[in-house]
XYZ file of C-alpha atoms in Angstrom:
534
model
C 11.659 -12.803 -13.584
C 8.770 -10.833 -12.108
C 9.119 -9.838 -8.482
C 6.274 -10.814 -6.128
C 4.267 -8.037 -4.480
C 3.512 -8.845 -0.842
C 1.259 -6.907 1.509
C 2.879 -7.193 4.926
C 0.487 -5.160 7.088
C -1.533 -1.959 7.282
C -2.637 0.655 9.785
C -5.798 2.763 9.491
C -5.676 5.899 11.607
C -8.301 6.407 14.297
C -8.564 10.065 15.380
C -9.155 11.004 19.033
C -12.737 10.981 20.278
C -12.599 14.758 20.710
C -12.602 15.035 16.898
C -15.967 13.328 16.490
C -18.395 15.372 14.424
C -21.880 15.828 15.854
C -24.301 16.397 12.982
C -26.977 17.728 15.324
C -24.602 20.535 16.296
C -23.681 21.037 12.625
C -27.309 21.411 11.558
C -27.976 23.840 14.398
C -25.018 25.984 13.341
C -25.747 25.763 9.611
C -29.334 26.899 10.207
C -27.951 30.279 11.283
C -26.284 30.753 7.887
C -28.157 28.892 5.163
C -31.629 29.392 3.741
C -34.478 26.991 4.616
C -34.275 25.505 1.121
C -30.524 24.899 1.498
C -30.978 23.384 4.954
C -33.691 21.087 3.667
C -31.285 19.852 0.992
C -28.397 19.352 3.409
C -30.578 17.588 5.959
C -31.815 15.141 3.312
C -28.235 14.439 2.187
C -27.167 13.732 5.778
C -30.123 11.388 6.297
C -29.374 9.386 3.121
C -25.568 9.570 3.233
C -24.958 6.371 5.162
C -22.794 8.246 7.693
C -23.340 8.140 11.422
C -24.611 11.391 12.887
C -22.130 11.131 15.778
C -19.234 8.737 15.026
C -17.266 10.245 12.130
C -14.305 12.597 12.606
C -13.362 16.141 11.561
C -10.427 18.360 12.527
C -11.173 21.155 14.987
C -10.584 23.706 12.234
C -13.841 22.777 10.443
C -15.659 20.803 13.149
C -18.848 22.775 13.992
C -18.532 21.714 17.635
C -15.329 23.775 17.843
C -15.367 26.348 15.041
C -19.083 27.094 14.811
C -19.666 29.153 11.673
C -16.012 30.258 11.431
C -14.120 27.377 9.786
C -10.350 27.770 9.426
C -9.316 26.633 5.964
C -5.797 28.044 5.612
C -2.631 26.063 4.866
C -1.583 25.965 8.524
C -4.805 24.163 9.467
C -4.345 21.791 6.533
C -0.789 21.003 7.596
C -1.829 20.311 11.173
C -4.512 17.890 10.009
C -2.148 16.209 7.565
C 0.499 15.734 10.254
C -2.026 14.300 12.691
C -3.388 11.680 10.307
C -0.344 10.623 8.260
C 2.164 10.590 11.114
C -0.384 8.762 13.257
C -0.963 6.097 10.616
C 2.735 5.565 9.875
C 3.619 5.436 13.577
C 1.050 2.682 14.079
C 2.364 0.760 11.055
C 5.983 0.831 12.246
C 4.927 -0.305 15.720
C 2.844 -3.181 14.309
C 5.479 -4.489 11.912
C 8.720 -3.954 13.833
C 9.969 -2.003 10.819
C 12.346 0.868 11.499
C 12.044 4.066 9.483
C 15.561 3.352 8.234
C 14.278 0.104 6.689
C 11.955 1.987 4.307
C 13.421 1.974 0.812
C 10.561 3.684 -1.050
C 7.856 6.027 0.272
C 4.736 6.813 -1.772
C 2.137 9.297 -0.522
C -1.139 10.428 -2.062
C -3.390 13.373 -1.261
C -5.561 14.821 -3.961
C -5.913 18.546 -3.232
C -3.489 19.398 -0.428
C -0.118 19.336 -2.227
C 2.326 21.412 -0.140
C 5.953 22.325 -0.734
C 7.929 20.569 0.691
C 5.751 17.577 -0.084
C 3.900 15.292 2.316
C 6.544 12.682 1.587
C 9.293 15.105 2.603
C 7.397 15.890 5.796
C 7.366 12.193 6.709
C 11.029 11.732 5.765
C 11.898 14.622 8.081
C 9.636 13.505 10.929
C 10.870 9.901 10.959
C 14.497 10.714 10.014
C 14.533 8.330 7.070
C 17.654 7.431 5.102
C 19.081 9.947 2.646
C 18.720 7.449 -0.212
C 15.009 6.774 0.381
C 12.977 7.218 -2.787
C 9.965 9.445 -2.164
C 7.003 9.940 -4.510
C 4.145 12.331 -3.691
C 0.998 11.902 -5.798
C -1.663 14.605 -6.072
C -4.908 15.357 -7.874
C -5.849 11.698 -8.331
C -8.909 11.612 -6.095
C -10.514 8.799 -4.128
C -9.366 6.062 -6.497
C -5.667 6.448 -5.841
C -5.545 4.139 -2.845
C -6.243 1.391 -5.393
C -4.964 2.862 -8.665
C -1.713 3.921 -6.980
C -0.906 0.263 -6.471
C 0.222 0.130 -10.102
C 3.087 2.467 -9.193
C 3.932 0.445 -6.088
C 3.891 -2.752 -8.146
C 6.160 -1.311 -10.837
C 8.599 0.083 -8.262
C 8.884 -3.337 -6.670
C 9.602 -4.866 -10.075
C 12.543 -2.508 -10.466
C 13.893 -2.815 -6.911
C 14.424 -6.349 -5.544
C 14.280 -6.886 -1.773
C 12.677 -3.482 -1.187
C 10.239 -2.251 1.454
C 7.637 0.206 0.126
C 5.341 2.207 2.389
C 2.202 3.683 0.817
C 0.525 6.466 2.839
C -2.944 7.599 1.759
C -4.954 10.545 3.037
C -7.232 13.423 2.062
C -6.993 16.657 4.011
C -10.429 18.159 4.646
C -9.499 21.492 6.245
C -8.517 23.338 3.095
C -11.366 21.946 0.942
C -14.249 22.884 3.235
C -16.792 24.780 1.144
C -18.612 27.701 2.819
C -20.663 28.680 -0.251
C -24.233 28.105 -1.457
C -23.697 25.732 -4.424
C -25.402 22.423 -3.603
C -23.075 20.398 -5.845
C -20.183 21.580 -3.679
C -21.980 21.427 -0.326
C -22.247 17.640 -0.627
C -18.510 17.185 -0.015
C -18.816 18.910 3.377
C -21.422 16.335 4.343
C -19.612 13.208 3.097
C -15.846 13.660 3.432
C -14.078 13.080 6.750
C -10.520 13.030 8.094
C -8.430 9.853 8.040
C -5.292 8.193 6.681
C -3.812 4.762 6.143
C -0.257 3.433 5.910
C 0.418 0.130 4.144
C 3.668 -1.820 3.935
C 4.507 -3.728 0.751
C 7.607 -5.707 -0.075
C 9.133 -8.263 -2.407
C 11.584 -9.331 0.283
C 11.106 -12.943 1.330
C 12.718 -12.102 4.682
C 9.221 -11.278 5.967
C 8.423 -14.991 5.787
C 5.306 -16.036 7.682
C 4.422 -12.434 8.508
C 3.318 -11.789 4.912
C -0.467 -11.381 4.760
C -1.329 -11.194 1.059
C 0.161 -11.526 -2.380
C -1.012 -9.362 -5.274
C -2.430 -11.606 -7.990
C -3.958 -9.151 -10.453
C -4.099 -5.388 -10.886
C -6.099 -3.466 -13.496
C -6.856 0.219 -14.007
C -8.724 2.334 -16.550
C -8.961 6.074 -17.165
C -11.962 7.316 -19.145
C -11.002 10.990 -18.878
C -11.065 11.292 -22.676
C -14.821 11.636 -22.217
C -15.912 15.181 -21.339
C -18.716 13.844 -19.148
C -16.292 11.723 -17.124
C -13.639 14.437 -16.902
C -16.084 17.046 -15.595
C -18.001 14.781 -13.188
C -15.745 15.647 -10.213
C -13.463 18.654 -9.944
C -12.086 21.192 -7.500
C -12.973 24.662 -8.739
C -14.594 27.997 -7.805
C -18.338 28.485 -7.905
C -20.026 31.469 -9.548
C -19.037 33.640 -6.587
C -15.390 32.571 -6.772
C -15.499 30.281 -3.713
C -13.489 27.095 -4.143
C -14.989 23.686 -3.486
C -15.128 20.100 -4.719
C -17.872 19.776 -7.333
C -19.766 16.472 -7.446
C -21.975 16.233 -10.528
C -25.249 14.305 -10.697
C -23.719 11.862 -13.180
C -20.886 10.723 -10.870
C -22.474 7.321 -10.226
C -23.215 6.835 -13.937
C -19.663 7.638 -15.011
C -18.177 5.615 -12.163
C -20.244 2.591 -13.206
C -19.091 3.027 -16.793
C -15.447 3.038 -15.723
C -16.034 0.056 -13.471
C -17.623 -1.844 -16.356
C -14.486 -1.429 -18.430
C -12.076 -2.546 -15.748
C -14.329 -5.480 -14.830
C -14.196 -6.727 -18.425
C -10.429 -6.876 -18.049
C -10.315 -8.504 -14.639
C -13.380 -10.768 -14.931
C -11.857 -13.585 -17.009
C -8.994 -13.820 -14.502
C -11.089 -14.224 -11.365
C -14.613 -15.441 -12.196
C -15.579 -19.039 -11.541
C -15.850 -21.429 -14.496
C -19.629 -21.533 -14.076
C -19.923 -17.755 -14.386
C -17.585 -17.705 -17.380
C -19.676 -20.372 -19.125
C -22.870 -18.445 -18.435
C -21.348 -15.287 -19.837
C -20.016 -17.106 -22.919
C -23.417 -18.713 -23.542
C -25.119 -15.336 -23.248
C -22.618 -13.716 -25.611
C -23.121 -16.464 -28.200
C -26.903 -16.229 -27.897
C -26.824 -12.453 -28.311
C -24.587 -12.790 -31.379
C -26.979 -15.237 -33.003
C -29.897 -13.005 -32.096
C -28.301 -10.026 -33.783
C -27.565 -12.032 -36.928
C -31.127 -13.353 -37.145
C -32.693 -10.049 -36.231
C -34.677 -11.646 -33.426
C -35.613 -10.173 -30.061
C -32.742 -8.303 -28.415
C -31.261 -10.315 -25.568
C -29.856 -8.350 -22.607
C -26.194 -8.791 -21.719
C -25.556 -11.199 -18.852
C -23.946 -9.541 -15.850
C -21.840 -12.116 -13.996
C -21.925 -12.205 -10.234
C -18.594 -11.903 -8.468
C -20.080 -12.845 -5.136
C -19.506 -16.570 -5.557
C -16.075 -16.242 -7.163
C -14.302 -14.112 -4.549
C -14.318 -14.116 -0.769
C -14.111 -10.483 0.335
C -14.849 -7.112 -1.269
C -13.247 -3.770 -0.462
C -15.423 -1.200 -2.244
C -14.671 2.520 -2.077
C -17.127 3.950 0.431
C -17.812 7.164 -1.462
C -21.407 7.410 -0.314
C -24.536 5.305 -0.012
C -25.463 5.834 -3.677
C -21.945 4.971 -4.829
C -22.025 1.703 -2.881
C -25.481 0.888 -4.210
C -24.362 1.497 -7.795
C -21.149 -0.510 -7.530
C -22.931 -3.304 -5.675
C -25.565 -3.586 -8.397
C -22.921 -3.550 -11.132
C -21.122 -6.507 -9.516
C -24.296 -8.232 -8.265
C -22.982 -8.249 -4.707
C -24.950 -9.327 -1.668
C -25.701 -7.364 1.472
C -23.004 -9.359 3.230
C -20.468 -8.500 0.537
C -21.065 -4.776 1.106
C -21.144 -4.980 4.904
C -17.518 -3.929 5.440
C -17.707 -0.944 3.085
C -20.942 0.266 4.644
C -19.335 -0.005 8.097
C -16.476 2.235 6.932
C -18.933 4.772 5.555
C -20.959 4.754 8.783
C -18.063 4.999 11.247
C -15.535 7.076 9.266
C -17.350 8.619 6.299
C -15.728 9.061 2.922
C -12.002 8.981 3.725
C -11.136 9.169 0.034
C -8.095 7.109 -1.061
C -7.870 5.482 2.382
C -11.378 4.004 2.359
C -10.555 0.541 0.951
C -7.702 0.137 3.445
C -10.096 0.905 6.298
C -12.361 -1.719 4.756
C -9.587 -4.316 4.772
C -8.961 -3.517 8.422
C -12.641 -4.157 9.146
C -12.607 -7.476 7.284
C -9.567 -8.700 9.218
C -10.887 -7.498 12.577
C -14.563 -8.433 12.402
C -14.878 -11.236 9.847
C -11.412 -12.752 9.608
C -9.572 -13.977 6.522
C -8.605 -17.573 5.747
C -5.507 -18.675 3.929
C -6.215 -18.791 0.206
C -9.100 -16.289 0.385
C -9.221 -13.879 -2.531
C -9.957 -10.220 -1.880
C -11.229 -7.765 -4.505
C -10.289 -4.121 -3.922
C -12.120 -1.490 -5.996
C -11.433 2.233 -6.136
C -13.216 4.917 -8.162
C -12.354 8.596 -8.304
C -12.072 11.802 -10.269
C -10.953 11.569 -13.842
C -12.857 9.243 -13.933
C -10.337 6.582 -12.887
C -11.125 3.095 -11.679
C -8.820 0.391 -10.387
C -9.206 -3.201 -9.233
C -6.649 -5.240 -7.279
C -6.981 -8.924 -6.434
C -5.166 -10.091 -3.305
C -4.768 -13.641 -2.059
C -4.205 -14.381 1.619
C -1.039 -16.337 2.399
C -2.178 -17.243 5.931
C -5.122 -17.042 8.316
C -5.647 -13.481 9.578
C -7.709 -12.357 12.553
C -5.968 -9.155 13.624
C -7.855 -6.598 15.673
C -7.004 -3.196 14.222
C -7.154 -0.204 16.544
C -9.561 1.524 14.169
C -12.041 -1.319 14.633
C -11.644 -2.309 18.288
C -15.066 -0.799 18.985
C -16.656 -3.278 16.547
C -15.314 -6.472 18.148
C -16.166 -8.106 21.461
C -14.413 -6.295 24.347
C -12.799 -9.491 25.609
C -11.340 -10.213 22.162
C -9.972 -6.686 21.842
C -8.466 -6.926 25.319
C -6.912 -10.309 24.530
C -5.377 -8.951 21.328
C -3.934 -5.958 23.191
C -2.525 -8.195 25.930
C -0.949 -10.493 23.349
C 0.738 -7.575 21.623
C 2.007 -6.192 24.917
C 3.377 -9.580 25.984
C 5.014 -10.297 22.630
C 5.832 -7.144 20.646
C 6.388 -7.524 16.889
C 9.804 -8.869 15.932
C 12.274 -6.342 14.597
C 12.553 -6.697 10.831
C 15.851 -8.293 9.803
C 16.766 -8.340 6.121
C 18.161 -11.796 5.304
C 17.853 -11.400 1.549
C 21.616 -10.888 1.147
C 22.644 -14.101 2.856
C 22.654 -16.166 -0.307
C 24.871 -13.700 -2.133
C 27.188 -13.563 0.888
C 27.364 -17.342 0.978
C 28.223 -17.490 -2.706
C 30.934 -14.883 -2.206
C 32.329 -16.877 0.708
C 32.374 -20.041 -1.376
C 34.188 -18.211 -4.159
C 36.801 -16.934 -1.715
C 37.311 -20.438 -0.339
C 37.790 -21.801 -3.864
C 40.293 -19.082 -4.675
C 42.260 -19.762 -1.514
C 42.313 -23.457 -2.292
C 43.717 -22.766 -5.770
C 46.357 -20.448 -4.360
C 47.422 -23.000 -1.797
C 47.677 -25.559 -4.581
C 50.084 -23.280 -6.430
C 52.070 -22.912 -3.223
C 52.343 -26.664 -2.842
C 53.767 -26.953 -6.335
C 56.221 -24.098 -5.929
C 57.236 -24.658 -2.338
C 60.077 -27.100 -1.665
C 58.916 -27.533 1.908
C 55.549 -29.129 1.186
C 55.454 -30.911 4.498
C 55.729 -27.643 6.300
C 52.827 -26.030 4.407
C 50.680 -29.145 4.888
C 51.241 -28.959 8.590
C 50.305 -25.297 8.592
C 47.122 -25.909 6.626
C 46.205 -28.727 8.973
C 46.623 -26.449 11.973
C 44.488 -23.727 10.358
C 41.791 -26.170 9.298
C 41.729 -27.467 12.845
C 40.204 -24.284 14.137
C 42.390 -21.252 13.494
C 40.655 -18.002 12.724
C 40.695 -15.846 9.585
C 43.563 -13.647 10.746
C 45.698 -16.709 11.460
C 44.922 -18.038 7.965
C 46.045 -14.749 6.476
C 49.231 -14.783 8.579
C 50.094 -18.371 7.660
C 49.498 -17.841 3.951
C 51.344 -14.551 3.891
C 54.353 -16.068 5.678
C 54.367 -19.043 3.366
C 54.210 -16.899 0.251
C 57.044 -14.707 1.461
C 59.281 -17.599 2.403
C 58.431 -20.248 -0.167
C 56.879 -18.588 -3.211
C 58.509 -15.165 -3.179
C 55.260 -13.535 -4.153
C 55.843 -10.697 -1.700
C 53.292 -8.173 -0.630
C 51.220 -8.234 -3.814
C 49.329 -11.416 -2.955
C 49.104 -10.483 0.698
C 47.306 -7.268 -0.274
C 44.974 -9.214 -2.557
C 44.077 -11.691 0.213
C 43.654 -8.896 2.720
C 41.167 -7.204 0.376
C 39.264 -10.467 -0.066
C 39.056 -11.164 3.658
C 38.103 -7.557 4.415
C 35.253 -7.857 1.916
C 34.141 -11.050 3.637
C 34.225 -9.358 7.009
C 32.052 -6.486 5.840
C 29.412 -8.890 4.492
C 29.725 -7.520 0.974
C 30.844 -9.102 -2.210
C 34.462 -8.206 -3.154
C 34.715 -5.359 -5.596
C 37.138 -5.298 -8.534
C 38.691 -7.833 -10.836
C 39.692 -10.948 -8.911
C 41.387 -12.539 -11.858
C 43.432 -9.427 -12.558
C 44.557 -9.207 -8.909
C 45.577 -12.854 -8.699
C 47.353 -12.715 -12.074
C 49.327 -9.647 -11.080
C 50.398 -11.283 -7.825
C 51.388 -14.687 -9.240
C 52.888 -13.674 -12.599
C 56.433 -12.861 -11.343
C 56.831 -16.133 -9.471
C 55.406 -18.194 -12.297
C 57.725 -16.480 -14.760
C 60.752 -17.209 -12.585
C 59.816 -20.869 -12.243
C 59.400 -21.234 -15.988
């Protein structure tokens, strides 16, 4: 039986205000270094990027307001940024959910270019003192899409591990990928990418109950890296002068749209309305007839997803990326509102962008029970993934990353509510059924053993009286004492059965199912007495 995949909650990291990047300061500093032609290019990119000139965030190491024309791009700066964002996001998630670090069974992290040793996952395990048996997976080199594509790994892990809590931490470290060279294709990343991280809690444990927000309904991914054009569209490499940077080719949007088209063909029949499916089928039939008759070529019908789904979480890679993906899905301005807000306030935060978008949707627009949410990620490779989530309850959380976008009184009310009633501590109740079954089995075994005693014991009245006294309210230790005394006096079974019962009751007390062969233990204990009676 397939395990459900539940999204319990998420936290999108909001850096301190001191990390805000002022593009006016950046342009003033860059003018001292770059040629007029280069500055004209960079200024036009900033103007059309869709990013705020003052609201996005950068670490001090590459923030022009702090470093000027001397960015620090070494591994120490990268580690400091990574610790700030990932630890901040995971701390917020644990506080929101009442989950302890010791409750995390599986930890998955993703960061495309910064892949240290020990890994980011190991850093978090050490910082939060997680259990020694926690499973940690650190993903690298998978680009902006991995916040969505990585869900396939989370899903598969939950299929293999019942009653597990999985935390997925997404980030992209900007310090070590800052490009100080003259290649325009690599300068674009400096102008679009910003610091950020998200931590998301998934589970298949029904113990979360009414706190579950979403259930994963569908998940699709494609990888068109077999194409040279797709493979080379985005890559981290040196320029002609040997300076490393992230290269963004002019055909990124084209290749991304091609990958999206393939994954949409897979997911479309599962989520489109019946009306849209009929329109598409009619168009396909008409085009087929047209080809057979050699008549005028009929364009392919592009279905609109806007009327079939309720919310859209589109990777905010840049204004052009959003325009291209929006056109491919025939989305409305309202459908793209949340993604454009992420781009404006936080910039391209890579694999975390769709999780920031979900935070915006919950905080600003709200989600109703039954709403379906489409999450789309596109990144280097080219890889593209689509997840469909369905809300299990009404959601109107105010995330810290989006408090500035909601009415002050609503943000204050949400904060006061959280302070007055902190999140309940997570309690795993998934093992209660198995414990109950074990308890019932023990009770049945004891009943059978007492039946044997009644047959073998000459003083049946005495044992009946003892059982009556125990049933009337005696505790477990008294039951063990009574049965042990009876066996010694009446059944001559000796210490063998007493040890067996003690093991059973000890297993019950520890809340675990008894280990070993019950039948073998009982047979070994009762065989001598049965043989003597026969």
